[in-house]
Coordinates of C-alpha atoms (C1' of nucleotides) in Angstrom, one line a residue:
Chain P
M1 CA 14.5 -76.6 40.4
I2 CA 13.7 -73.4 41.9
E3 CA 11.0 -72.4 39.3
K4 CA 9.5 -75.0 40.4
L5 CA 9.4 -74.6 43.9
L6 CA 8.4 -71.0 43.3
E7 CA 5.5 -72.5 40.7
N8 CA 4.2 -74.6 42.9
T9 CA 3.8 -72.7 46.9
I10 CA 2.2 -70.2 44.1
V11 CA -0.3 -72.4 43.8
Q12 CA -0.7 -73.1 46.8
A13 CA -0.6 -68.9 48.5
V14 CA -3.3 -68.2 45.6
Q15 CA -4.5 -71.3 47.0
A16 CA -4.5 -70.3 51.1
L17 CA -5.1 -66.1 50.0
F18 CA -8.3 -66.5 47.9
E19 CA -9.8 -70.0 47.8
Q20 CA -9.2 -70.4 44.3
T21 CA -6.9 -73.6 42.1
I22 CA -5.2 -72.9 39.3
E23 CA -3.5 -75.5 37.5
P24 CA 0.4 -75.0 37.3
A25 CA 0.5 -74.2 34.8
R26 CA -1.2 -70.6 35.4
A27 CA 1.6 -70.2 37.5
V28 CA 4.6 -69.9 35.4
V29 CA 7.4 -67.4 36.6
Q30 CA 9.6 -66.8 34.2
K31 CA 13.4 -64.9 34.3
T32 CA 12.9 -61.1 34.8
R33 CA 14.4 -59.2 32.6
K34 CA 17.0 -57.6 33.3
D35 CA 16.4 -53.8 33.7
F36 CA 14.6 -54.4 37.1
E37 CA 15.3 -56.6 40.0
G38 CA 15.0 -59.5 40.9
D39 CA 15.6 -63.1 39.9
Y40 CA 12.0 -64.7 39.0
T41 CA 9.3 -63.1 38.3
L42 CA 5.3 -63.6 38.2
A43 CA 2.2 -62.0 36.2
V44 CA -0.3 -61.9 38.6
F45 CA -3.2 -60.4 36.0
P46 CA -5.2 -63.6 35.5
F47 CA -5.4 -64.4 39.3
V48 CA -6.7 -60.2 40.3
R49 CA -10.7 -60.7 38.9
F50 CA -10.9 -63.7 41.5
A51 CA -8.4 -61.7 44.4
R52 CA -10.9 -58.9 45.2
R53 CA -7.9 -56.2 45.0
S54 CA -6.2 -54.1 42.4
P55 CA -2.6 -56.0 39.9
E56 CA -0.4 -54.6 43.1
E57 CA -2.0 -55.0 46.6
T58 CA -2.5 -59.7 44.4
A59 CA 1.5 -59.3 44.1
R60 CA 2.3 -57.5 47.7
I61 CA 0.7 -60.8 49.1
I62 CA 1.6 -63.4 47.2
G63 CA 5.3 -62.0 47.5
E64 CA 5.0 -62.5 51.5
Y65 CA 3.2 -64.8 51.3
L66 CA 6.4 -66.9 48.9
Q67 CA 9.3 -65.1 51.6
L68 CA 7.5 -66.7 53.8
H69 CA 6.8 -69.6 53.2
L70 CA 10.6 -70.3 50.8
Q71 CA 13.6 -69.6 53.0
W72 CA 15.5 -68.9 49.3
V73 CA 12.9 -66.2 48.6
A74 CA 15.5 -63.9 50.0
G75 CA 12.9 -60.7 49.2
F76 CA 10.2 -59.2 45.6
N77 CA 8.9 -56.2 45.3
V78 CA 5.6 -55.2 42.9
I79 CA 6.3 -52.4 40.0
K80 CA 2.7 -52.6 38.0
G81 CA 0.7 -56.7 38.7
F82 CA 4.9 -57.6 37.6
L83 CA 5.5 -59.6 40.6
N84 CA 9.3 -59.7 41.1
I85 CA 11.2 -62.1 42.9
T86 CA 15.2 -62.3 44.4
I87 CA 16.7 -65.0 45.4
S88 CA 18.8 -65.8 48.0
D89 CA 22.7 -66.3 47.3
Q90 CA 22.9 -68.2 49.8
Y91 CA 20.9 -71.1 47.0
W92 CA 22.4 -69.4 44.6
L93 CA 26.1 -70.7 45.7
G94 CA 25.0 -73.7 47.3
Y95 CA 24.0 -74.3 44.4
F96 CA 27.0 -74.2 42.7
R97 CA 28.6 -75.6 45.5
E98 CA 26.4 -78.9 44.4
H99 CA 27.4 -79.4 41.8
Q100 CA 30.5 -77.6 40.3
A101 CA 32.1 -81.2 41.0
E102 CA 30.1 -82.9 38.4
A103 CA 31.2 -83.9 35.7
A104 CA 28.3 -85.5 34.5
F105 CA 25.9 -81.4 34.4
G106 CA 23.4 -81.5 32.7
F107 CA 22.9 -84.7 31.5
M108 CA 21.0 -87.9 32.5
P109 CA 21.4 -91.3 32.8
Q110 CA 21.3 -93.8 30.1
S111 CA 17.5 -95.3 31.3
G112 CA 17.9 -98.5 28.8
G113 CA 14.7 -97.4 27.5
P114 CA 12.8 -97.9 24.2
T115 CA 15.2 -96.9 21.0
T116 CA 15.1 -93.4 19.5
V117 CA 16.4 -93.6 15.7
V118 CA 17.4 -90.7 14.0
E119 CA 18.0 -90.6 10.3
Y120 CA 20.0 -88.0 8.9
S121 CA 22.4 -87.1 6.0
S122 CA 20.8 -90.0 3.5
P123 CA 23.5 -88.7 0.6
N124 CA 23.6 -89.8 -3.5
T125 CA 26.1 -90.8 -4.2
N126 CA 26.8 -89.8 -7.4
K127 CA 27.8 -85.7 -6.0
P128 CA 30.6 -84.6 -2.8
L129 CA 28.5 -83.7 0.8
H130 CA 27.9 -80.2 0.0
L131 CA 26.8 -76.9 2.3
G132 CA 22.8 -78.9 2.6
H133 CA 24.1 -81.7 3.9
I134 CA 26.6 -80.1 6.4
R135 CA 22.9 -78.9 7.6
N136 CA 21.7 -81.7 7.5
N137 CA 23.8 -83.7 9.7
L138 CA 24.5 -80.9 11.9
L139 CA 21.0 -81.3 12.8
G140 CA 21.0 -84.9 13.0
F141 CA 23.9 -85.2 15.0
S142 CA 22.7 -82.3 17.1
V143 CA 19.7 -84.1 18.0
A144 CA 21.1 -87.6 18.1
R145 CA 23.2 -85.8 21.1
I146 CA 19.7 -84.2 22.9
L147 CA 18.4 -86.9 23.1
S148 CA 21.2 -89.0 24.4
A149 CA 21.6 -86.7 27.1
N150 CA 17.8 -87.1 28.1
G151 CA 18.4 -90.6 29.0
K152 CA 17.5 -91.7 25.1
T153 CA 18.4 -94.7 23.7
V154 CA 19.2 -93.7 20.4
K155 CA 20.1 -95.0 17.4
K156 CA 21.6 -92.9 14.7
V157 CA 21.3 -94.1 11.3
N158 CA 22.1 -92.8 7.9
L159 CA 20.4 -94.1 4.2
V160 CA 22.6 -94.3 1.3
N161 CA 20.6 -93.9 -1.8
D162 CA 24.0 -95.8 -3.7
R163 CA 21.2 -96.3 -6.9
G164 CA 19.2 -94.4 -9.9
I165 CA 19.1 -92.7 -13.2
H166 CA 21.9 -90.0 -11.2
I167 CA 24.3 -92.4 -10.4
C168 CA 24.2 -94.3 -14.2
K169 CA 24.6 -90.3 -15.4
S170 CA 28.4 -89.8 -13.8
M171 CA 28.6 -93.6 -14.5
L172 CA 27.9 -93.2 -18.4
A173 CA 30.2 -89.7 -18.6
W174 CA 33.4 -91.2 -16.5
Q175 CA 33.1 -94.6 -18.5
R176 CA 33.0 -92.1 -21.7
W177 CA 35.2 -89.5 -20.9
G178 CA 37.4 -90.2 -17.5
G179 CA 40.2 -91.6 -19.4
G180 CA 40.5 -94.4 -16.9
E181 CA 40.8 -91.5 -14.1
T182 CA 40.9 -92.8 -10.2
P183 CA 41.3 -91.1 -6.5
E184 CA 44.7 -92.9 -6.6
S185 CA 45.5 -91.6 -10.8
T186 CA 44.2 -88.0 -9.7
G187 CA 44.6 -87.2 -6.4
I188 CA 41.2 -86.9 -6.3
K189 CA 39.0 -87.3 -3.2
G190 CA 36.7 -90.1 -4.4
D191 CA 33.6 -88.9 -3.7
H192 CA 34.8 -85.7 -5.9
L193 CA 35.4 -87.5 -8.7
V194 CA 32.1 -88.8 -8.8
G195 CA 31.5 -85.4 -8.6
K196 CA 32.9 -84.8 -11.8
Y197 CA 31.6 -87.0 -13.9
Y198 CA 27.9 -86.4 -12.9
V199 CA 28.2 -82.1 -14.1
K200 CA 30.9 -83.3 -16.7
F201 CA 27.3 -85.5 -17.5
D202 CA 24.9 -82.6 -17.1
Q203 CA 27.5 -80.5 -19.7
E204 CA 27.0 -83.0 -22.7
Y205 CA 23.6 -83.8 -22.1
R206 CA 22.3 -79.7 -22.8
I207 CA 24.7 -78.8 -26.0
Q208 CA 22.8 -82.3 -27.0
V209 CA 19.4 -81.2 -26.4
A210 CA 20.0 -77.8 -27.9
E211 CA 21.8 -78.8 -30.3
L212 CA 17.8 -81.2 -30.2
V213 CA 16.2 -78.1 -30.0
A214 CA 17.8 -76.3 -32.3
A215 CA 17.0 -79.4 -34.9
G216 CA 13.4 -78.0 -34.9
I217 CA 12.2 -80.8 -32.1
K218 CA 9.9 -78.9 -28.6
P219 CA 12.1 -78.7 -24.9
D220 CA 10.6 -81.5 -23.1
D221 CA 10.7 -83.8 -26.2
A222 CA 14.2 -83.1 -27.0
E223 CA 15.0 -84.2 -23.5
K224 CA 13.0 -86.9 -23.7
Q225 CA 15.3 -87.7 -26.7
A226 CA 18.5 -86.4 -26.1
P227 CA 21.0 -89.5 -26.2
L228 CA 22.3 -89.5 -23.0
I229 CA 19.8 -90.0 -21.2
C230 CA 18.6 -92.5 -23.1
E231 CA 22.4 -94.1 -23.1
A232 CA 21.4 -93.7 -19.1
Q233 CA 18.6 -95.3 -18.8
D234 CA 19.3 -98.0 -19.9
M235 CA 22.4 -98.4 -17.9
L236 CA 19.6 -98.8 -15.0
L237 CA 18.1 -100.9 -17.4
R238 CA 21.2 -103.2 -17.1
W239 CA 22.0 -102.6 -13.7
E240 CA 18.3 -103.9 -12.6
A241 CA 19.4 -106.6 -14.4
H242 CA 22.6 -106.6 -12.9
D243 CA 25.0 -106.6 -16.1
E244 CA 28.2 -107.5 -14.6
E245 CA 29.8 -105.0 -16.3
V246 CA 27.7 -102.2 -15.3
M247 CA 27.7 -103.9 -11.7
S248 CA 31.6 -103.4 -11.3
L249 CA 31.3 -100.4 -12.8
W250 CA 28.9 -99.1 -10.0
K251 CA 30.5 -101.3 -7.8
M252 CA 33.5 -99.5 -7.6
M253 CA 32.2 -95.2 -8.3
N254 CA 30.5 -95.9 -5.6
G255 CA 33.5 -97.2 -3.3
W256 CA 35.3 -94.4 -3.8
V257 CA 32.7 -92.6 -2.8
Y258 CA 32.0 -94.2 0.6
E259 CA 36.1 -93.5 0.9
G260 CA 36.1 -90.0 -0.1
F261 CA 32.2 -89.5 2.2
D262 CA 33.9 -91.3 5.0
V263 CA 36.5 -89.2 5.4
T264 CA 34.3 -85.6 5.1
Y265 CA 32.1 -87.4 7.9
K266 CA 34.7 -87.5 10.1
T267 CA 36.1 -84.0 9.3
M268 CA 32.9 -83.3 11.1
G269 CA 32.5 -85.6 13.5
V270 CA 29.3 -87.4 12.9
D271 CA 29.1 -90.8 13.0
F272 CA 26.5 -93.0 12.9
D273 CA 25.5 -96.3 14.4
K274 CA 24.0 -98.0 11.3
T275 CA 24.1 -97.6 7.5
Y276 CA 21.2 -99.0 5.3
F277 CA 21.7 -98.9 1.2
E278 CA 18.8 -98.4 -0.7
S279 CA 20.1 -101.3 -2.7
E280 CA 19.6 -103.3 -1.0
T281 CA 15.8 -102.2 1.2
Y282 CA 14.7 -101.0 -2.2
L283 CA 12.6 -104.0 -3.0
H284 CA 11.2 -104.0 0.5
G285 CA 7.7 -102.1 -0.3
K286 CA 7.0 -104.2 -2.6
R287 CA 5.7 -107.3 0.2
L288 CA 4.4 -103.5 2.2
V289 CA 1.8 -102.3 -1.1
E290 CA 0.4 -106.2 -1.7
E291 CA -0.7 -106.2 1.7
G292 CA -2.5 -102.6 1.1
M293 CA -3.9 -104.4 -2.1
Q294 CA -5.7 -107.2 -0.3
S295 CA -6.6 -104.9 2.6
G296 CA -8.1 -102.7 -0.5
A297 CA -6.3 -100.1 0.8
F298 CA -4.7 -99.2 -2.2
E299 CA -6.1 -99.8 -5.9
R300 CA -4.6 -100.9 -9.3
E301 CA -5.8 -99.0 -12.8
A302 CA -6.0 -100.7 -15.5
D303 CA -2.1 -100.3 -16.4
G304 CA -1.3 -102.4 -14.1
S305 CA -0.5 -99.2 -11.8
V306 CA -0.4 -99.2 -7.8
W307 CA -2.8 -96.3 -6.6
I308 CA -4.2 -94.6 -2.9
D309 CA -6.3 -92.4 -3.2
L310 CA -6.1 -89.3 0.2
T311 CA -7.9 -86.8 -1.5
A312 CA -10.5 -87.2 1.0
E313 CA -8.1 -86.3 4.1
G314 CA -7.4 -83.3 1.7
F315 CA -4.6 -84.9 -0.4
D316 CA -3.7 -86.2 -3.3
R317 CA -3.8 -89.8 -5.8
K318 CA -0.2 -91.3 -5.0
L319 CA 1.5 -93.5 -6.5
L320 CA 3.2 -96.4 -4.6
L321 CA 4.6 -98.6 -7.8
R322 CA 4.9 -98.3 -11.4
A323 CA 2.9 -100.5 -14.3
D324 CA 6.3 -102.4 -14.9
G325 CA 6.5 -103.7 -11.1
T326 CA 8.8 -101.0 -9.8
S327 CA 9.1 -98.9 -6.8
V328 CA 9.3 -95.3 -6.5
Y329 CA 10.6 -93.6 -3.6
M330 CA 7.3 -93.4 -1.7
T331 CA 7.6 -98.3 -1.7
Q332 CA 11.0 -97.5 -0.2
D333 CA 10.4 -95.6 2.4
L334 CA 7.3 -97.6 3.2
G335 CA 9.9 -100.5 3.3
T336 CA 12.8 -98.9 4.7
A337 CA 9.9 -97.6 8.2
Q338 CA 9.0 -100.8 8.1
M339 CA 12.2 -102.6 8.4
R340 CA 12.8 -99.4 11.4
Y341 CA 9.9 -100.7 13.4
D342 CA 10.9 -104.3 13.7
E343 CA 14.3 -103.8 13.6
Y344 CA 14.1 -101.8 16.9
N345 CA 11.0 -101.6 18.3
P346 CA 11.3 -97.3 18.1
E347 CA 9.0 -95.1 20.8
K348 CA 10.1 -92.3 18.2
L349 CA 11.7 -92.2 14.6
I350 CA 13.5 -88.3 13.2
Y351 CA 13.5 -88.7 9.8
V352 CA 16.3 -84.8 9.6
V353 CA 15.2 -84.1 5.6
G354 CA 14.9 -80.3 4.3
N355 CA 11.3 -79.3 4.1
E356 CA 11.3 -79.8 0.5
Q357 CA 9.6 -83.3 1.5
N358 CA 7.6 -82.0 3.6
Y359 CA 3.9 -83.2 1.5
H360 CA 5.9 -86.8 1.2
F361 CA 6.2 -87.7 4.9
D362 CA 2.9 -86.3 5.3
V363 CA 1.2 -89.2 3.2
L364 CA 3.8 -90.8 4.3
K365 CA 2.5 -90.9 7.6
L366 CA -1.2 -91.4 6.0
V367 CA 0.1 -94.3 3.6
L368 CA 1.4 -96.4 6.9
R369 CA -1.7 -95.7 8.9
N370 CA -4.4 -97.1 6.2
L371 CA -1.5 -100.2 6.3
G372 CA -3.0 -100.4 9.5
R373 CA 0.0 -99.2 10.9
P374 CA -0.6 -98.1 13.9
W375 CA 3.4 -96.5 15.2
S376 CA 2.7 -94.2 12.2
D377 CA 2.1 -91.9 14.7
T378 CA 5.9 -92.1 16.3
I379 CA 6.8 -91.3 13.0
H380 CA 8.5 -87.3 13.0
H381 CA 9.9 -85.4 9.3
L382 CA 12.3 -83.3 11.4
S383 CA 11.8 -80.5 8.7
Y384 CA 14.6 -78.2 8.1
G385 CA 14.5 -75.1 5.8
M386 CA 17.6 -74.5 2.2
V387 CA 20.5 -73.2 2.8
E388 CA 20.3 -69.8 0.0
L389 CA 23.3 -68.0 -1.6
P390 CA 23.5 -64.4 -2.2
E391 CA 22.8 -65.5 -5.3
G392 CA 20.3 -67.3 -4.8
K393 CA 19.7 -71.5 -4.3
M394 CA 22.5 -73.8 -4.7
K395 CA 22.6 -75.9 -8.2
S396 CA 24.6 -78.6 -7.6
R397 CA 23.8 -80.2 -11.4
E398 CA 25.8 -76.5 -12.6
G399 CA 28.1 -77.3 -9.8
K400 CA 27.4 -73.7 -8.3
V401 CA 27.6 -75.2 -4.7
V402 CA 29.1 -74.4 -1.8
D403 CA 31.4 -77.9 -1.6
A404 CA 31.4 -79.4 2.3
D405 CA 35.1 -80.6 2.9
D406 CA 36.2 -77.0 0.4
L407 CA 34.3 -75.0 3.0
M408 CA 35.2 -76.9 6.3
E409 CA 39.0 -76.8 5.3
E410 CA 38.3 -72.5 4.4
M411 CA 37.4 -72.5 7.9
F412 CA 40.5 -74.7 9.5
E413 CA 42.9 -72.1 7.7
T414 CA 40.4 -69.2 8.3
A415 CA 40.9 -70.5 12.4
R416 CA 44.6 -71.2 11.3
A417 CA 45.3 -67.1 10.8
M418 CA 44.0 -66.1 13.6
T419 CA 44.8 -67.7 15.9
M420 CA 48.4 -66.6 14.4
E421 CA 47.6 -63.1 14.0
L422 CA 46.3 -63.2 17.5
G423 CA 48.9 -64.4 19.5
K424 CA 46.9 -67.2 21.3
T425 CA 49.4 -70.1 20.2
E426 CA 52.1 -69.6 22.4
G427 CA 53.9 -73.3 24.2
F428 CA 52.1 -75.4 22.1
S429 CA 53.4 -78.3 19.6
D430 CA 52.2 -78.6 16.5
E431 CA 49.9 -80.6 16.9
E432 CA 48.3 -79.1 19.6
A433 CA 48.0 -76.0 17.5
E434 CA 46.4 -77.8 14.8
A435 CA 43.4 -79.4 16.7
L436 CA 42.7 -76.4 17.9
F437 CA 42.3 -74.4 14.2
R438 CA 40.0 -78.1 13.9
M439 CA 38.4 -76.9 16.4
I440 CA 37.5 -73.3 16.1
G441 CA 37.5 -73.0 12.7
L442 CA 34.6 -76.7 12.8
G443 CA 33.0 -74.7 15.6
A444 CA 32.3 -72.0 13.7
L445 CA 30.5 -73.5 11.5
K446 CA 28.6 -75.7 13.3
Y447 CA 26.9 -72.9 15.6
F448 CA 26.6 -70.9 12.6
I449 CA 24.3 -73.3 11.2
L450 CA 22.3 -75.1 14.0
K451 CA 21.9 -71.3 15.7
V452 CA 18.6 -70.4 13.8
D453 CA 14.9 -72.2 13.8
P454 CA 15.6 -75.2 11.4
K455 CA 12.4 -74.9 9.5
K456 CA 13.8 -72.6 8.6
N457 CA 15.3 -71.2 5.1
M458 CA 19.4 -69.5 6.4
L459 CA 20.9 -67.5 4.4
F460 CA 24.9 -68.4 3.7
N461 CA 26.9 -65.7 2.5
P462 CA 30.6 -67.1 1.7
R463 CA 32.7 -63.5 1.8
E464 CA 30.8 -62.8 5.1
S465 CA 28.4 -64.8 6.8
I466 CA 31.5 -67.1 9.2
D467 CA 32.8 -64.6 11.8
F468 CA 35.2 -65.5 14.5
N469 CA 33.9 -62.5 17.4
G470 CA 30.0 -61.8 18.8
N471 CA 27.8 -64.2 18.5
T472 CA 29.2 -67.5 17.1
G473 CA 31.0 -70.4 18.2
P474 CA 34.2 -69.4 19.2
F475 CA 32.8 -66.4 21.8
I476 CA 31.9 -69.9 23.4
Q477 CA 34.5 -71.3 23.2
Y478 CA 36.7 -69.3 24.5
T479 CA 34.3 -68.2 27.1
Y480 CA 34.8 -71.4 28.9
A481 CA 39.2 -71.2 28.1
R482 CA 38.4 -68.1 30.7
I483 CA 36.2 -70.0 33.0
R484 CA 38.2 -72.6 33.4
S485 CA 41.4 -70.8 33.3
V486 CA 39.3 -68.9 36.6
L487 CA 38.8 -72.3 37.6
R488 CA 42.8 -73.5 37.8
K489 CA 43.8 -69.9 39.1
A490 CA 41.7 -71.0 41.8
G491 CA 42.8 -74.0 42.8
D492 CA 41.4 -76.5 44.9
S493 CA 37.1 -76.0 44.0
E494 CA 36.2 -76.2 47.6
K495 CA 38.3 -73.7 48.0
F496 CA 36.9 -71.8 45.2
A497 CA 33.3 -72.3 45.7
A498 CA 34.1 -70.4 49.5
D499 CA 36.5 -68.1 49.6
I500 CA 36.5 -66.6 45.2
L501 CA 33.2 -66.8 44.2
P502 CA 31.4 -64.5 46.4
S503 CA 33.8 -62.0 45.9
L504 CA 33.6 -62.3 42.2
L505 CA 29.2 -62.0 42.8
P506 CA 28.1 -58.1 42.3
K507 CA 28.8 -55.8 45.9
E508 CA 25.4 -55.2 47.0
R509 CA 24.0 -58.7 46.5
S510 CA 26.9 -60.4 49.0
Chain J
rG1 C1' -4.8 -73.3 -8.9
rG2 C1' -4.8 -76.4 -3.9
rC3 C1' -1.9 -76.9 0.4
rC4 C1' 2.7 -75.4 4.0
rU5 C1' 6.6 -72.5 5.2
rC6 C1' 8.6 -67.6 5.8
rG7 C1' 7.9 -62.2 6.2
rU8 C1' 11.4 -58.4 13.3
rA9 C1' 16.8 -52.9 13.1
rG10 C1' 20.8 -51.6 6.9
rC11 C1' 23.1 -56.7 6.7
rU12 C1' 22.3 -61.9 9.8
rC13 C1' 19.3 -63.9 13.4
rA14 C1' 16.9 -64.1 18.5
rG15 C1' 12.4 -64.1 21.3
rC16 C1' 6.9 -66.2 18.9
rU17 C1' 3.5 -72.2 25.3
rG18 C1' -0.1 -63.8 25.4
rG19 C1' 3.0 -60.3 30.1
rA20 C1' 6.6 -54.7 31.1
rU21 C1' 10.2 -49.4 27.5
rA22 C1' 10.3 -55.5 21.4
rG23 C1' 16.5 -58.0 22.0
rA24 C1' 21.7 -60.3 19.4
rG25 C1' 25.6 -59.9 17.2
rC26 C1' 27.9 -57.9 12.3
rA27 C1' 28.8 -52.8 9.7
rG28 C1' 28.7 -47.6 12.0
rC29 C1' 30.1 -43.8 15.1
rA30 C1' 33.5 -42.4 20.5
rG31 C1' 36.5 -44.6 24.5
rC32 C1' 39.1 -49.6 27.5
rC33 C1' 45.2 -54.2 27.8
rU34 C1' 50.6 -54.1 34.8
rU35 C1' 44.9 -57.9 38.1
rC36 C1' 41.3 -64.5 35.4
rU37 C1' 42.7 -64.5 28.3
rA38 C1' 41.1 -57.9 23.9
rA39 C1' 38.3 -64.3 19.7
rG40 C1' 36.9 -59.4 24.8
rC41 C1' 34.4 -54.6 27.7
rU42 C1' 31.9 -50.2 28.5
rG43 C1' 28.4 -46.6 25.2
rC44 C1' 25.8 -43.6 20.9
rG45 C1' 23.4 -43.8 17.1
rG46 C1' 19.3 -47.2 14.5
rG47 C1' 12.4 -50.3 14.7
rU48 C1' 4.5 -48.8 11.9
rC49 C1' 8.2 -56.5 14.2
rG50 C1' 4.7 -57.4 6.3
rC51 C1' -0.7 -54.6 5.7
rG52 C1' -6.0 -54.5 8.3
rC53 C1' -9.2 -56.2 11.1
rG54 C1' -10.6 -59.0 15.7
rU55 C1' -9.5 -62.0 20.2
rU56 C1' -7.3 -60.0 25.5
rC57 C1' -6.9 -56.5 31.5
rG58 C1' -2.4 -56.5 27.8
rA59 C1' -0.3 -59.0 20.8
rA60 C1' 6.1 -59.1 17.5
rU61 C1' 3.1 -63.5 19.9
rC62 C1' -3.5 -66.5 19.1
rG63 C1' -7.8 -66.7 14.8
rC64 C1' -9.2 -64.6 10.1
rG65 C1' -8.6 -61.6 5.2
rC66 C1' -5.0 -59.4 2.0
rC67 C1' -0.1 -58.3 0.1
rG68 C1' 5.1 -60.5 -0.7
rA69 C1' 9.1 -64.3 -0.7
rG70 C1' 10.0 -69.5 -1.0
rG71 C1' 8.1 -75.3 -1.6
rU72 C1' 5.2 -79.5 -3.4
rC73 C1' 1.3 -80.6 -6.3
rA74 C1' 6.9 -86.3 -11.3
rC75 C1' 5.8 -93.6 -12.9
rC76 C1' 12.3 -88.2 -9.4
rA77 C1' 14.5 -88.7 -4.5

RNA sequence: GGCCUCGUAGCUCAGCUGGAUAGAGCAGCAGCCUUCUAAGCUGCGGGUCGCGCGUUCGAAUCGCGCCGAGGUCACCA
């Protein structure tokens, strides 16, 4: 690339002119700001001390050196201490000729090197995917593709949280109030049907808690004593004891959810190489806890619970195993990390997980290090901020969410309406038009989500957030379509590069 | 309270490994469809880059201290 060439030559120039050896990092050029003439700019202020010249003079003699030694430097100008370098049109035309026919321009060949594991999505099976999952999925899928485009061997993995008290809540509510409803009998998508009963549970539970509080019980106690929550906990115990009735209900309802998720993922355009289920992996961490007990990294309380003391590292004491011997979240993540290490021996393990779990991942890495796992450093938590609504946080228990399926459907409808209004589908078959609406609607959504810094919280205003004009996905798609159109009209690309491109350049540069 | 993150135009966001007069889009106003696609283009107005101190030739960018917002410090995941 021309930047690298410029920078190397600047290092040479400084050596030759001022007898000073500098780090290549000190000779970085940047793109010239658009209101100045030139293509690349070097700020020479750091050199003036040993150049023993004014900034202007320093810039001028470096510019002369570059022009003399690099054939592609067509000229330069100096403003204050800024050296603006102009690259010749021949270079750009040559560059274009060289690369314009490359189908894989910008992509590195697959290296076949060590694997990078990217975990994303990680849904619970008690409710459908929402806007937060959209941000998660798009980030994870994009990062995987970017890594892959850089030649990395990438494995996209999903860890489905298919067990736990929240699943039991949906199950219990369906059992009690469902009346035998199924996705088939209602025409409701499986994940939505299950989510409906999760909301139902919460509504009924709140009523019970309110009644207990009215009867004079303290709110904290009421939340623990409400019959519904006790029943849900009982159901979880029966699940863990492999109670046949609970297991078959669990399998049936999870099956509905998976069918629903598959549709959502497909619509969104994301996929996975492998899916882990917590019900199958949640016991794996216990072996590591045993190991830590033996090595003395962990300690056991009188009640039998196991802890790690991280106060020396500036963290807290953290529970790793309950008194009854059951796993907690951290135990599971220790286990799955070890599984992935054993399976892929990855050079990097990326977790796309919301920033409310920053602390959890700091601790996870630290616990693994204390267990003598040097690969704990290969874990990277790709932490992203919450998607907020104008009225505040989304609350799925209260049904206060932007549903992923609904949102995508709205995007497609908006795309359809705008496209039809602009008359863009002339000569399209119904299938082509439908594919176009989806492409544009999804492009708008993806770009809207991905253009903001992952680590920042972002605001989503359902009414006005997603636009098709301005700095949007459809604008980029439109620009691409026009470029394709130009190329089509230009006929064969050789002819285009030779005859037509120069005429498209600004006059003063051709 | 401890720790972490964020604070840039009316709104949503770029810029943050230090560089020139801080940029886009939306919203507002004024123009532009017989050239390749107007989902576009051109122009105008709009800023104490939360506040203060420091480092530096130079700070939106780095450091420290305040203020404000969010997260977290669960035998939830």
